[in-house]
Amino acid sequence: ADASGRVDLVVDEKQFGGAPNGITFAPDYKRLYIVSRGMVFVFDVGTGPQVTNQRQLADFMVDGVRCGTDGIRTDVFGNIWASSNAGLNVGYSGATCWSPEGKLLGRIRLPEVCANVCFGGPKRNRLFMAAGQSLYAVYTNTQGAAPG
């Protein structure tokens, strides 16, 4: 909202098929990432209340297995960390890390479906992963992007 309290519609869920879930910004706030239907869509952020250049970040396939996501966060380098729900495909649920260009950089395997991720700790270098029945945490070699 601006100083008068006015709120602008920036992107309508119909633009990417509805059911939006996770959301995060690039560290420089020039890209917006939104999860919809287990996929991540990227938008360029301009100076006004609009986003442009909608595109899909990646297909979220790992070794031919669909690793859909709900929760996403960015790190200080602009990489996107995503929860991974691979259903009954043992070894593919957990978390994945993607470059800003949509290349798979790595993954963390968990024994159950992961729904959300978040960086925390005093240095924002601990990745917390909320799974079906458990909470997992691992220290990373990066930091979560700082809040605005």
mmCIF file of N, CA and C in Angstrom:
data_model
loop_
_atom_site.group_PDB
_atom_site.id
_atom_site.type_symbol
_atom_site.label_atom_id
_atom_site.label_comp_id
_atom_site.label_asym_id
_atom_site.label_seq_id
_atom_site.Cartn_x
_atom_site.Cartn_y
_atom_site.Cartn_z
ATOM 1 N N ALA A 1 0.837 -1.181 0.000
ATOM 2 C CA ALA A 1 0.000 0.000 0.000
ATOM 3 C C ALA A 1 0.885 1.248 0.000
ATOM 4 N N ASP A 2 0.387 2.292 -0.650
ATOM 5 C CA ASP A 2 1.132 3.540 -0.612
ATOM 6 C C ASP A 2 0.716 4.339 0.620
ATOM 7 N N ALA A 3 1.200 5.569 0.755
ATOM 8 C CA ALA A 3 0.931 6.378 1.948
ATOM 9 C C ALA A 3 -0.566 6.611 2.166
ATOM 10 N N SER A 4 -1.356 6.643 1.081
ATOM 11 C CA SER A 4 -2.795 6.875 1.221
ATOM 12 C C SER A 4 -3.553 5.597 1.584
ATOM 13 N N GLY A 5 -2.841 4.454 1.549
ATOM 14 C CA GLY A 5 -3.491 3.190 1.854
ATOM 15 C C GLY A 5 -3.991 2.452 0.617
ATOM 16 N N ARG A 6 -3.748 3.023 -0.566
ATOM 17 C CA ARG A 6 -4.187 2.385 -1.808
ATOM 18 C C ARG A 6 -3.353 1.136 -2.087
ATOM 19 N N VAL A 7 -4.013 0.074 -2.509
ATOM 20 C CA VAL A 7 -3.345 -1.176 -2.848
ATOM 21 C C VAL A 7 -3.576 -1.449 -4.324
ATOM 22 N N ASP A 8 -2.526 -1.773 -5.066
ATOM 23 C CA ASP A 8 -2.631 -2.066 -6.493
ATOM 24 C C ASP A 8 -2.530 -3.564 -6.733
ATOM 25 N N LEU A 9 -3.293 -4.065 -7.682
ATOM 26 C CA LEU A 9 -3.166 -5.438 -8.141
ATOM 27 C C LEU A 9 -1.955 -5.498 -9.064
ATOM 28 N N VAL A 10 -0.958 -6.293 -8.689
ATOM 29 C CA VAL A 10 0.282 -6.367 -9.449
ATOM 30 C C VAL A 10 0.222 -7.488 -10.473
ATOM 31 N N VAL A 11 -0.269 -8.638 -10.068
ATOM 32 C CA VAL A 11 -0.408 -9.775 -10.967
ATOM 33 C C VAL A 11 -1.656 -10.553 -10.555
ATOM 34 N N ASP A 12 -2.443 -10.934 -11.529
ATOM 35 C CA ASP A 12 -3.669 -11.686 -11.275
ATOM 36 C C ASP A 12 -3.361 -13.173 -11.381
ATOM 37 N N GLU A 13 -3.879 -13.967 -10.474
ATOM 38 C CA GLU A 13 -3.594 -15.399 -10.476
ATOM 39 C C GLU A 13 -3.998 -16.074 -11.783
ATOM 40 N N LYS A 14 -4.910 -15.496 -12.520
ATOM 41 C CA LYS A 14 -5.335 -16.075 -13.801
ATOM 42 C C LYS A 14 -4.211 -16.039 -14.835
ATOM 43 N N GLN A 15 -3.210 -15.160 -14.628
ATOM 44 C CA GLN A 15 -2.089 -15.051 -15.563
ATOM 45 C C GLN A 15 -1.233 -16.320 -15.592
ATOM 46 N N PHE A 16 -1.205 -17.051 -14.471
ATOM 47 C CA PHE A 16 -0.356 -18.248 -14.426
ATOM 48 C C PHE A 16 -1.124 -19.488 -14.000
ATOM 49 N N GLY A 17 -2.419 -19.489 -14.171
ATOM 50 C CA GLY A 17 -3.205 -20.696 -13.947
ATOM 51 C C GLY A 17 -3.827 -20.849 -12.579
ATOM 52 N N GLY A 18 -3.715 -19.858 -11.733
ATOM 53 C CA GLY A 18 -4.367 -19.902 -10.434
ATOM 54 C C GLY A 18 -3.614 -20.694 -9.380
ATOM 55 N N ALA A 19 -4.211 -20.745 -8.201
ATOM 56 C CA ALA A 19 -3.684 -21.470 -7.042
ATOM 57 C C ALA A 19 -2.280 -21.021 -6.634
ATOM 58 N N PRO A 20 -2.037 -19.704 -6.484
ATOM 59 C CA PRO A 20 -0.705 -19.269 -6.052
ATOM 60 C C PRO A 20 -0.426 -19.718 -4.623
ATOM 61 N N ASN A 21 0.851 -19.961 -4.351
ATOM 62 C CA ASN A 21 1.221 -20.421 -3.017
ATOM 63 C C ASN A 21 2.461 -19.687 -2.554
ATOM 64 N N GLY A 22 3.657 -20.261 -2.741
ATOM 65 C CA GLY A 22 4.881 -19.623 -2.287
ATOM 66 C C GLY A 22 5.210 -18.373 -3.081
ATOM 67 N N ILE A 23 5.907 -17.448 -2.426
ATOM 68 C CA ILE A 23 6.308 -16.198 -3.073
ATOM 69 C C ILE A 23 7.629 -15.734 -2.470
ATOM 70 N N THR A 24 8.504 -15.207 -3.320
ATOM 71 C CA THR A 24 9.756 -14.624 -2.848
ATOM 72 C C THR A 24 10.264 -13.641 -3.899
ATOM 73 N N PHE A 25 11.157 -12.775 -3.493
ATOM 74 C CA PHE A 25 11.800 -11.824 -4.399
ATOM 75 C C PHE A 25 13.274 -12.160 -4.519
ATOM 76 N N ALA A 26 13.878 -11.768 -5.637
ATOM 77 C CA ALA A 26 15.331 -11.809 -5.770
ATOM 78 C C ALA A 26 15.901 -10.814 -4.756
ATOM 79 N N PRO A 27 17.146 -11.004 -4.331
ATOM 80 C CA PRO A 27 17.727 -10.097 -3.334
ATOM 81 C C PRO A 27 17.715 -8.631 -3.748
ATOM 82 N N ASP A 28 17.776 -8.347 -5.047
ATOM 83 C CA ASP A 28 17.751 -6.956 -5.511
ATOM 84 C C ASP A 28 16.341 -6.478 -5.848
ATOM 85 N N TYR A 29 15.342 -7.303 -5.604
ATOM 86 C CA TYR A 29 13.921 -6.998 -5.841
ATOM 87 C C TYR A 29 13.595 -6.722 -7.310
ATOM 88 N N LYS A 30 14.427 -7.220 -8.219
ATOM 89 C CA LYS A 30 14.156 -7.025 -9.646
ATOM 90 C C LYS A 30 13.402 -8.192 -10.259
ATOM 91 N N ARG A 31 13.265 -9.291 -9.508
ATOM 92 C CA ARG A 31 12.488 -10.445 -9.965
ATOM 93 C C ARG A 31 11.555 -10.885 -8.845
ATOM 94 N N LEU A 32 10.369 -11.315 -9.262
ATOM 95 C CA LEU A 32 9.377 -11.868 -8.346
ATOM 96 C C LEU A 32 9.148 -13.316 -8.741
ATOM 97 N N TYR A 33 9.155 -14.207 -7.761
ATOM 98 C CA TYR A 33 8.912 -15.630 -8.004
ATOM 99 C C TYR A 33 7.629 -16.035 -7.291
ATOM 100 N N ILE A 34 6.735 -16.707 -8.013
ATOM 101 C CA ILE A 34 5.477 -17.172 -7.440
ATOM 102 C C ILE A 34 5.288 -18.641 -7.790
ATOM 103 N N VAL A 35 4.919 -19.432 -6.787
ATOM 104 C CA VAL A 35 4.626 -20.849 -7.010
ATOM 105 C C VAL A 35 3.148 -20.985 -7.357
ATOM 106 N N SER A 36 2.879 -21.780 -8.387
ATOM 107 C CA SER A 36 1.503 -22.124 -8.757
ATOM 108 C C SER A 36 1.509 -23.526 -9.340
ATOM 109 N N ARG A 37 0.654 -24.377 -8.825
ATOM 110 C CA ARG A 37 0.522 -25.757 -9.304
ATOM 111 C C ARG A 37 1.862 -26.507 -9.258
ATOM 112 N N GLY A 38 2.682 -26.249 -8.242
ATOM 113 C CA GLY A 38 3.939 -26.948 -8.073
ATOM 114 C C GLY A 38 5.073 -26.436 -8.936
ATOM 115 N N MET A 39 4.836 -25.373 -9.706
ATOM 116 C CA MET A 39 5.855 -24.782 -10.573
ATOM 117 C C MET A 39 6.166 -23.365 -10.086
ATOM 118 N N VAL A 40 7.304 -22.831 -10.516
ATOM 119 C CA VAL A 40 7.688 -21.466 -10.146
ATOM 120 C C VAL A 40 7.674 -20.597 -11.390
ATOM 121 N N PHE A 41 6.952 -19.493 -11.285
ATOM 122 C CA PHE A 41 6.896 -18.510 -12.361
ATOM 123 C C PHE A 41 7.702 -17.286 -11.943
ATOM 124 N N VAL A 42 8.420 -16.697 -12.905
ATOM 125 C CA VAL A 42 9.283 -15.546 -12.667
ATOM 126 C C VAL A 42 8.695 -14.341 -13.386
ATOM 127 N N PHE A 43 8.738 -13.201 -12.740
ATOM 128 C CA PHE A 43 8.284 -11.942 -13.321
ATOM 129 C C PHE A 43 9.370 -10.909 -13.094
ATOM 130 N N ASP A 44 9.561 -10.011 -14.048
ATOM 131 C CA ASP A 44 10.456 -8.874 -13.854
ATOM 132 C C ASP A 44 9.671 -7.779 -13.142
ATOM 133 N N VAL A 45 10.317 -7.146 -12.168
ATOM 134 C CA VAL A 45 9.675 -6.092 -11.385
ATOM 135 C C VAL A 45 10.165 -4.746 -11.895
ATOM 136 N N GLY A 46 9.240 -3.883 -12.276
ATOM 137 C CA GLY A 46 9.587 -2.549 -12.758
ATOM 138 C C GLY A 46 9.528 -1.525 -11.644
ATOM 139 N N THR A 47 9.490 -0.273 -12.024
ATOM 140 C CA THR A 47 9.442 0.805 -11.034
ATOM 141 C C THR A 47 8.026 1.117 -10.584
ATOM 142 N N GLY A 48 7.050 0.741 -11.368
ATOM 143 C CA GLY A 48 5.660 0.982 -11.001
ATOM 144 C C GLY A 48 5.008 -0.269 -10.447
ATOM 145 N N PRO A 49 3.700 -0.232 -10.294
ATOM 146 C CA PRO A 49 2.991 -1.378 -9.718
ATOM 147 C C PRO A 49 2.663 -2.468 -10.749
ATOM 148 N N GLN A 50 3.613 -2.785 -11.606
ATOM 149 C CA GLN A 50 3.399 -3.837 -12.589
ATOM 150 C C GLN A 50 4.581 -4.795 -12.583
ATOM 151 N N VAL A 51 4.304 -6.031 -12.997
ATOM 152 C CA VAL A 51 5.368 -6.992 -13.269
ATOM 153 C C VAL A 51 5.215 -7.418 -14.717
ATOM 154 N N THR A 52 6.325 -7.764 -15.356
ATOM 155 C CA THR A 52 6.303 -8.097 -16.773
ATOM 156 C C THR A 52 7.134 -9.349 -17.036
ATOM 157 N N ASN A 53 7.123 -9.779 -18.288
ATOM 158 C CA ASN A 53 7.976 -10.848 -18.779
ATOM 159 C C ASN A 53 7.786 -12.155 -17.998
ATOM 160 N N GLN A 54 6.543 -12.573 -17.842
ATOM 161 C CA GLN A 54 6.244 -13.820 -17.139
ATOM 162 C C GLN A 54 6.851 -15.010 -17.870
ATOM 163 N N ARG A 55 7.495 -15.892 -17.085
ATOM 164 C CA ARG A 55 8.055 -17.111 -17.645
ATOM 165 C C ARG A 55 8.165 -18.153 -16.536
ATOM 166 N N GLN A 56 8.329 -19.392 -16.938
ATOM 167 C CA GLN A 56 8.493 -20.480 -15.982
ATOM 168 C C GLN A 56 9.973 -20.609 -15.649
ATOM 169 N N LEU A 57 10.304 -20.756 -14.368
ATOM 170 C CA LEU A 57 11.705 -20.855 -13.958
ATOM 171 C C LEU A 57 12.344 -22.151 -14.456
ATOM 172 N N ALA A 58 11.706 -23.277 -14.208
ATOM 173 C CA ALA A 58 12.255 -24.589 -14.574
ATOM 174 C C ALA A 58 11.114 -25.582 -14.629
ATOM 175 N N ASP A 59 11.405 -26.789 -15.100
ATOM 176 C CA ASP A 59 10.347 -27.802 -15.153
ATOM 177 C C ASP A 59 10.266 -28.615 -13.861
ATOM 178 N N PHE A 60 11.199 -28.410 -12.946
ATOM 179 C CA PHE A 60 11.237 -29.096 -11.652
ATOM 180 C C PHE A 60 11.257 -30.611 -11.807
ATOM 181 N N MET A 61 11.973 -31.058 -12.855
ATOM 182 C CA MET A 61 12.194 -32.484 -13.073
ATOM 183 C C MET A 61 13.637 -32.811 -12.667
ATOM 184 N N VAL A 62 13.800 -33.866 -11.897
ATOM 185 C CA VAL A 62 15.111 -34.345 -11.496
ATOM 186 C C VAL A 62 15.166 -35.825 -11.861
ATOM 187 N N ASP A 63 16.062 -36.185 -12.743
ATOM 188 C CA ASP A 63 16.178 -37.578 -13.206
ATOM 189 C C ASP A 63 14.849 -38.111 -13.727
ATOM 190 N N GLY A 64 14.069 -37.256 -14.374
ATOM 191 C CA GLY A 64 12.779 -37.678 -14.911
ATOM 192 C C GLY A 64 11.663 -37.738 -13.890
ATOM 193 N N VAL A 65 11.929 -37.316 -12.650
ATOM 194 C CA VAL A 65 10.927 -37.329 -11.575
ATOM 195 C C VAL A 65 10.475 -35.900 -11.305
ATOM 196 N N ARG A 66 9.171 -35.689 -11.294
ATOM 197 C CA ARG A 66 8.611 -34.360 -11.007
ATOM 198 C C ARG A 66 8.746 -34.067 -9.526
ATOM 199 N N CYS A 67 9.432 -32.976 -9.197
ATOM 200 C CA CYS A 67 9.664 -32.551 -7.816
ATOM 201 C C CYS A 67 8.946 -31.223 -7.589
ATOM 202 N N GLY A 68 7.639 -31.274 -7.512
ATOM 203 C CA GLY A 68 6.826 -30.071 -7.353
ATOM 204 C C GLY A 68 7.132 -29.335 -6.070
ATOM 205 N N THR A 69 6.846 -28.054 -6.048
ATOM 206 C CA THR A 69 7.169 -27.224 -4.887
ATOM 207 C C THR A 69 5.959 -26.443 -4.397
ATOM 208 N N ASP A 70 6.015 -26.064 -3.143
ATOM 209 C CA ASP A 70 5.055 -25.141 -2.534
ATOM 210 C C ASP A 70 5.785 -23.924 -1.994
ATOM 211 N N GLY A 71 6.808 -24.168 -1.178
ATOM 212 C CA GLY A 71 7.516 -23.090 -0.518
ATOM 213 C C GLY A 71 8.837 -22.780 -1.192
ATOM 214 N N ILE A 72 9.166 -21.491 -1.313
ATOM 215 C CA ILE A 72 10.414 -21.065 -1.941
ATOM 216 C C ILE A 72 11.032 -19.902 -1.174
ATOM 217 N N ARG A 73 12.352 -19.810 -1.249
ATOM 218 C CA ARG A 73 13.105 -18.697 -0.699
ATOM 219 C C ARG A 73 14.302 -18.441 -1.608
ATOM 220 N N THR A 74 14.851 -17.240 -1.542
ATOM 221 C CA THR A 74 16.068 -16.931 -2.296
ATOM 222 C C THR A 74 17.226 -16.732 -1.322
ATOM 223 N N ASP A 75 18.426 -16.985 -1.837
ATOM 224 C CA ASP A 75 19.615 -16.705 -1.029
ATOM 225 C C ASP A 75 20.260 -15.409 -1.524
ATOM 226 N N VAL A 76 21.357 -15.023 -0.891
ATOM 227 C CA VAL A 76 21.990 -13.744 -1.213
ATOM 228 C C VAL A 76 22.551 -13.699 -2.630
ATOM 229 N N PHE A 77 22.720 -14.860 -3.278
ATOM 230 C CA PHE A 77 23.218 -14.917 -4.645
ATOM 231 C C PHE A 77 22.093 -14.965 -5.670
ATOM 232 N N GLY A 78 20.846 -14.952 -5.204
ATOM 233 C CA GLY A 78 19.704 -15.002 -6.110
ATOM 234 C C GLY A 78 19.259 -16.407 -6.465
ATOM 235 N N ASN A 79 19.881 -17.428 -5.873
ATOM 236 C CA ASN A 79 19.447 -18.795 -6.119
ATOM 237 C C ASN A 79 18.120 -19.051 -5.417
ATOM 238 N N ILE A 80 17.318 -19.929 -5.982
ATOM 239 C CA ILE A 80 15.988 -20.217 -5.454
ATOM 240 C C ILE A 80 16.019 -21.577 -4.779
ATOM 241 N N TRP A 81 15.669 -21.614 -3.512
ATOM 242 C CA TRP A 81 15.584 -22.849 -2.728
ATOM 243 C C TRP A 81 14.110 -23.205 -2.656
ATOM 244 N N ALA A 82 13.787 -24.446 -3.010
ATOM 245 C CA ALA A 82 12.391 -24.853 -3.125
ATOM 246 C C ALA A 82 12.131 -26.155 -2.385
ATOM 247 N N SER A 83 10.986 -26.225 -1.729
ATOM 248 C CA SER A 83 10.573 -27.502 -1.157
ATOM 249 C C SER A 83 10.350 -28.474 -2.308
ATOM 250 N N SER A 84 10.441 -29.766 -2.020
ATOM 251 C CA SER A 84 10.281 -30.760 -3.079
ATOM 252 C C SER A 84 9.300 -31.838 -2.655
ATOM 253 N N ASN A 85 8.254 -31.976 -3.447
ATOM 254 C CA ASN A 85 7.247 -33.012 -3.224
ATOM 255 C C ASN A 85 7.276 -33.941 -4.429
ATOM 256 N N ALA A 86 7.903 -35.092 -4.258
ATOM 257 C CA ALA A 86 8.002 -36.069 -5.345
ATOM 258 C C ALA A 86 7.084 -37.262 -5.097
ATOM 259 N N GLY A 87 6.130 -37.088 -4.193
ATOM 260 C CA GLY A 87 5.170 -38.155 -3.931
ATOM 261 C C GLY A 87 5.843 -39.416 -3.424
ATOM 262 N N LEU A 88 5.567 -40.536 -4.062
ATOM 263 C CA LEU A 88 6.100 -41.830 -3.632
ATOM 264 C C LEU A 88 7.474 -42.148 -4.215
ATOM 265 N N ASN A 89 8.083 -41.206 -4.916
ATOM 266 C CA ASN A 89 9.412 -41.415 -5.503
ATOM 267 C C ASN A 89 10.476 -41.229 -4.426
ATOM 268 N N VAL A 90 10.837 -42.309 -3.770
ATOM 269 C CA VAL A 90 11.771 -42.274 -2.652
ATOM 270 C C VAL A 90 13.094 -41.656 -3.095
ATOM 271 N N GLY A 91 13.606 -40.737 -2.284
ATOM 272 C CA GLY A 91 14.885 -40.091 -2.566
ATOM 273 C C GLY A 91 14.782 -38.789 -3.329
ATOM 274 N N TYR A 92 13.574 -38.381 -3.721
ATOM 275 C CA TYR A 92 13.432 -37.151 -4.498
ATOM 276 C C TYR A 92 12.679 -36.044 -3.756
ATOM 277 N N SER A 93 12.069 -36.366 -2.632
ATOM 278 C CA SER A 93 11.442 -35.325 -1.825
ATOM 279 C C SER A 93 12.504 -34.691 -0.939
ATOM 280 N N GLY A 94 12.274 -33.458 -0.545
ATOM 281 C CA GLY A 94 13.220 -32.716 0.283
ATOM 282 C C GLY A 94 13.258 -31.274 -0.155
ATOM 283 N N ALA A 95 14.404 -30.821 -0.627
ATOM 284 C CA ALA A 95 14.563 -29.447 -1.100
ATOM 285 C C ALA A 95 15.490 -29.438 -2.308
ATOM 286 N N THR A 96 15.250 -28.507 -3.203
ATOM 287 C CA THR A 96 16.116 -28.330 -4.367
ATOM 288 C C THR A 96 16.601 -26.889 -4.398
ATOM 289 N N CYS A 97 17.720 -26.667 -5.091
ATOM 290 C CA CYS A 97 18.264 -25.324 -5.249
ATOM 291 C C CYS A 97 18.477 -25.083 -6.737
ATOM 292 N N TRP A 98 17.971 -23.947 -7.234
ATOM 293 C CA TRP A 98 17.998 -23.610 -8.660
ATOM 294 C C TRP A 98 18.676 -22.260 -8.849
ATOM 295 N N SER A 99 19.425 -22.123 -9.931
ATOM 296 C CA SER A 99 20.030 -20.837 -10.264
ATOM 297 C C SER A 99 18.930 -19.886 -10.739
ATOM 298 N N PRO A 100 19.201 -18.584 -10.783
ATOM 299 C CA PRO A 100 18.198 -17.637 -11.299
ATOM 300 C C PRO A 100 17.815 -17.916 -12.749
ATOM 301 N N GLU A 101 18.655 -18.675 -13.468
ATOM 302 C CA GLU A 101 18.353 -19.039 -14.860
ATOM 303 C C GLU A 101 17.570 -20.351 -14.956
ATOM 304 N N GLY A 102 17.303 -20.992 -13.818
ATOM 305 C CA GLY A 102 16.510 -22.216 -13.814
ATOM 306 C C GLY A 102 17.295 -23.500 -13.908
ATOM 307 N N LYS A 103 18.602 -23.453 -13.632
ATOM 308 C CA LYS A 103 19.429 -24.668 -13.667
ATOM 309 C C LYS A 103 19.466 -25.283 -12.267
ATOM 310 N N LEU A 104 19.271 -26.608 -12.199
ATOM 311 C CA LEU A 104 19.357 -27.307 -10.921
ATOM 312 C C LEU A 104 20.795 -27.262 -10.417
ATOM 313 N N LEU A 105 20.978 -26.729 -9.200
ATOM 314 C CA LEU A 105 22.310 -26.640 -8.598
ATOM 315 C C LEU A 105 22.552 -27.759 -7.598
ATOM 316 N N GLY A 106 21.496 -28.224 -6.960
ATOM 317 C CA GLY A 106 21.656 -29.267 -5.956
ATOM 318 C C GLY A 106 20.336 -29.599 -5.294
ATOM 319 N N ARG A 107 20.400 -30.630 -4.449
ATOM 320 C CA ARG A 107 19.188 -31.011 -3.727
ATOM 321 C C ARG A 107 19.539 -31.632 -2.392
ATOM 322 N N ILE A 108 18.595 -31.572 -1.501
ATOM 323 C CA ILE A 108 18.704 -32.167 -0.173
ATOM 324 C C ILE A 108 17.613 -33.230 -0.099
ATOM 325 N N ARG A 109 18.017 -34.448 0.137
ATOM 326 C CA ARG A 109 17.062 -35.556 0.178
ATOM 327 C C ARG A 109 16.534 -35.736 1.598
ATOM 328 N N LEU A 110 15.213 -35.826 1.708
ATOM 329 C CA LEU A 110 14.562 -36.105 2.989
ATOM 330 C C LEU A 110 13.729 -37.376 2.844
ATOM 331 N N PRO A 111 13.454 -38.057 3.934
ATOM 332 C CA PRO A 111 12.668 -39.288 3.854
ATOM 333 C C PRO A 111 11.161 -39.058 3.750
ATOM 334 N N GLU A 112 10.752 -37.816 3.592
ATOM 335 C CA GLU A 112 9.326 -37.503 3.454
ATOM 336 C C GLU A 112 9.154 -36.228 2.629
ATOM 337 N N VAL A 113 7.941 -35.995 2.187
ATOM 338 C CA VAL A 113 7.605 -34.823 1.378
ATOM 339 C C VAL A 113 7.874 -33.549 2.174
ATOM 340 N N CYS A 114 8.471 -32.559 1.527
ATOM 341 C CA CYS A 114 8.751 -31.262 2.143
ATOM 342 C C CYS A 114 7.793 -30.225 1.568
ATOM 343 N N ALA A 115 7.153 -29.459 2.449
ATOM 344 C CA ALA A 115 6.162 -28.477 2.008
ATOM 345 C C ALA A 115 6.697 -27.049 1.971
ATOM 346 N N ASN A 116 7.633 -26.712 2.856
ATOM 347 C CA ASN A 116 8.078 -25.326 2.914
ATOM 348 C C ASN A 116 9.521 -25.254 3.391
ATOM 349 N N VAL A 117 10.192 -24.176 3.010
ATOM 350 C CA VAL A 117 11.570 -23.941 3.412
ATOM 351 C C VAL A 117 11.718 -22.502 3.894
ATOM 352 N N CYS A 118 12.704 -22.296 4.762
ATOM 353 C CA CYS A 118 12.958 -20.950 5.281
ATOM 354 C C CYS A 118 14.388 -20.893 5.801
ATOM 355 N N PHE A 119 15.079 -19.788 5.543
ATOM 356 C CA PHE A 119 16.400 -19.572 6.112
ATOM 357 C C PHE A 119 16.232 -18.934 7.482
ATOM 358 N N GLY A 120 17.074 -19.336 8.431
ATOM 359 C CA GLY A 120 16.984 -18.765 9.769
ATOM 360 C C GLY A 120 18.331 -18.835 10.458
ATOM 361 N N GLY A 121 18.300 -18.543 11.745
ATOM 362 C CA GLY A 121 19.505 -18.508 12.555
ATOM 363 C C GLY A 121 20.120 -17.123 12.527
ATOM 364 N N PRO A 122 21.050 -16.854 13.429
ATOM 365 C CA PRO A 122 21.671 -15.524 13.528
ATOM 366 C C PRO A 122 22.329 -15.054 12.233
ATOM 367 N N LYS A 123 22.838 -16.004 11.424
ATOM 368 C CA LYS A 123 23.512 -15.640 10.174
ATOM 369 C C LYS A 123 22.651 -15.950 8.945
ATOM 370 N N ARG A 124 21.404 -16.354 9.150
ATOM 371 C CA ARG A 124 20.488 -16.737 8.059
ATOM 372 C C ARG A 124 21.114 -17.806 7.157
ATOM 373 N N ASN A 125 21.951 -18.671 7.733
ATOM 374 C CA ASN A 125 22.613 -19.702 6.935
ATOM 375 C C ASN A 125 22.121 -21.110 7.285
ATOM 376 N N ARG A 126 21.038 -21.208 7.982
ATOM 377 C CA ARG A 126 20.454 -22.505 8.332
ATOM 378 C C ARG A 126 19.139 -22.643 7.580
ATOM 379 N N LEU A 127 19.042 -23.685 6.775
ATOM 380 C CA LEU A 127 17.825 -23.924 6.009
ATOM 381 C C LEU A 127 16.919 -24.847 6.809
ATOM 382 N N PHE A 128 15.724 -24.351 7.108
ATOM 383 C CA PHE A 128 14.708 -25.147 7.797
ATOM 384 C C PHE A 128 13.756 -25.691 6.746
ATOM 385 N N MET A 129 13.417 -26.973 6.876
ATOM 386 C CA MET A 129 12.539 -27.638 5.913
ATOM 387 C C MET A 129 11.383 -28.276 6.671
ATOM 388 N N ALA A 130 10.174 -27.765 6.418
ATOM 389 C CA ALA A 130 8.972 -28.286 7.066
ATOM 390 C C ALA A 130 8.422 -29.420 6.208
ATOM 391 N N ALA A 131 8.475 -30.630 6.748
ATOM 392 C CA ALA A 131 8.035 -31.811 6.014
ATOM 393 C C ALA A 131 6.701 -32.297 6.557
ATOM 394 N N GLY A 132 6.244 -33.405 6.024
ATOM 395 C CA GLY A 132 4.937 -33.948 6.389
ATOM 396 C C GLY A 132 4.736 -34.137 7.879
ATOM 397 N N GLN A 133 5.741 -34.697 8.559
ATOM 398 C CA GLN A 133 5.602 -34.954 9.987
ATOM 399 C C GLN A 133 6.809 -34.494 10.793
ATOM 400 N N SER A 134 7.743 -33.791 10.165
ATOM 401 C CA SER A 134 8.994 -33.445 10.827
ATOM 402 C C SER A 134 9.476 -32.067 10.385
ATOM 403 N N LEU A 135 10.373 -31.514 11.183
ATOM 404 C CA LEU A 135 11.073 -30.284 10.828
ATOM 405 C C LEU A 135 12.551 -30.622 10.756
ATOM 406 N N TYR A 136 13.168 -30.343 9.618
ATOM 407 C CA TYR A 136 14.590 -30.621 9.403
ATOM 408 C C TYR A 136 15.328 -29.295 9.295
ATOM 409 N N ALA A 137 16.632 -29.317 9.620
ATOM 410 C CA ALA A 137 17.467 -28.125 9.472
ATOM 411 C C ALA A 137 18.867 -28.545 9.077
ATOM 412 N N VAL A 138 19.485 -27.735 8.225
ATOM 413 C CA VAL A 138 20.858 -27.996 7.799
ATOM 414 C C VAL A 138 21.548 -26.640 7.599
ATOM 415 N N TYR A 139 22.832 -26.575 7.986
ATOM 416 C CA TYR A 139 23.603 -25.367 7.729
ATOM 417 C C TYR A 139 24.034 -25.365 6.266
ATOM 418 N N THR A 140 23.984 -24.207 5.631
ATOM 419 C CA THR A 140 24.347 -24.079 4.223
ATOM 420 C C THR A 140 25.578 -23.190 4.078
ATOM 421 N N ASN A 141 26.142 -23.175 2.890
ATOM 422 C CA ASN A 141 27.294 -22.315 2.588
ATOM 423 C C ASN A 141 26.846 -20.995 1.973
ATOM 424 N N THR A 142 25.612 -20.608 2.251
ATOM 425 C CA THR A 142 25.076 -19.342 1.780
ATOM 426 C C THR A 142 24.187 -18.764 2.869
ATOM 427 N N GLN A 143 23.613 -17.640 2.618
ATOM 428 C CA GLN A 143 22.665 -17.008 3.535
ATOM 429 C C GLN A 143 21.374 -16.727 2.790
ATOM 430 N N GLY A 144 20.274 -16.786 3.505
ATOM 431 C CA GLY A 144 19.007 -16.374 2.929
ATOM 432 C C GLY A 144 19.053 -14.883 2.645
ATOM 433 N N ALA A 145 18.360 -14.477 1.584
ATOM 434 C CA ALA A 145 18.303 -13.049 1.249
ATOM 435 C C ALA A 145 17.711 -12.284 2.423
ATOM 436 N N ALA A 146 18.259 -11.127 2.682
ATOM 437 C CA ALA A 146 17.815 -10.311 3.821
ATOM 438 C C ALA A 146 16.421 -9.763 3.560
ATOM 439 N N PRO A 147 15.625 -9.643 4.613
ATOM 440 C CA PRO A 147 14.311 -9.024 4.432
ATOM 441 C C PRO A 147 14.446 -7.569 4.034
ATOM 442 N N GLY A 148 13.444 -7.054 3.349
ATOM 443 C CA GLY A 148 13.443 -5.683 2.857
ATOM 444 C C GLY A 148 13.678 -4.696 3.910
#
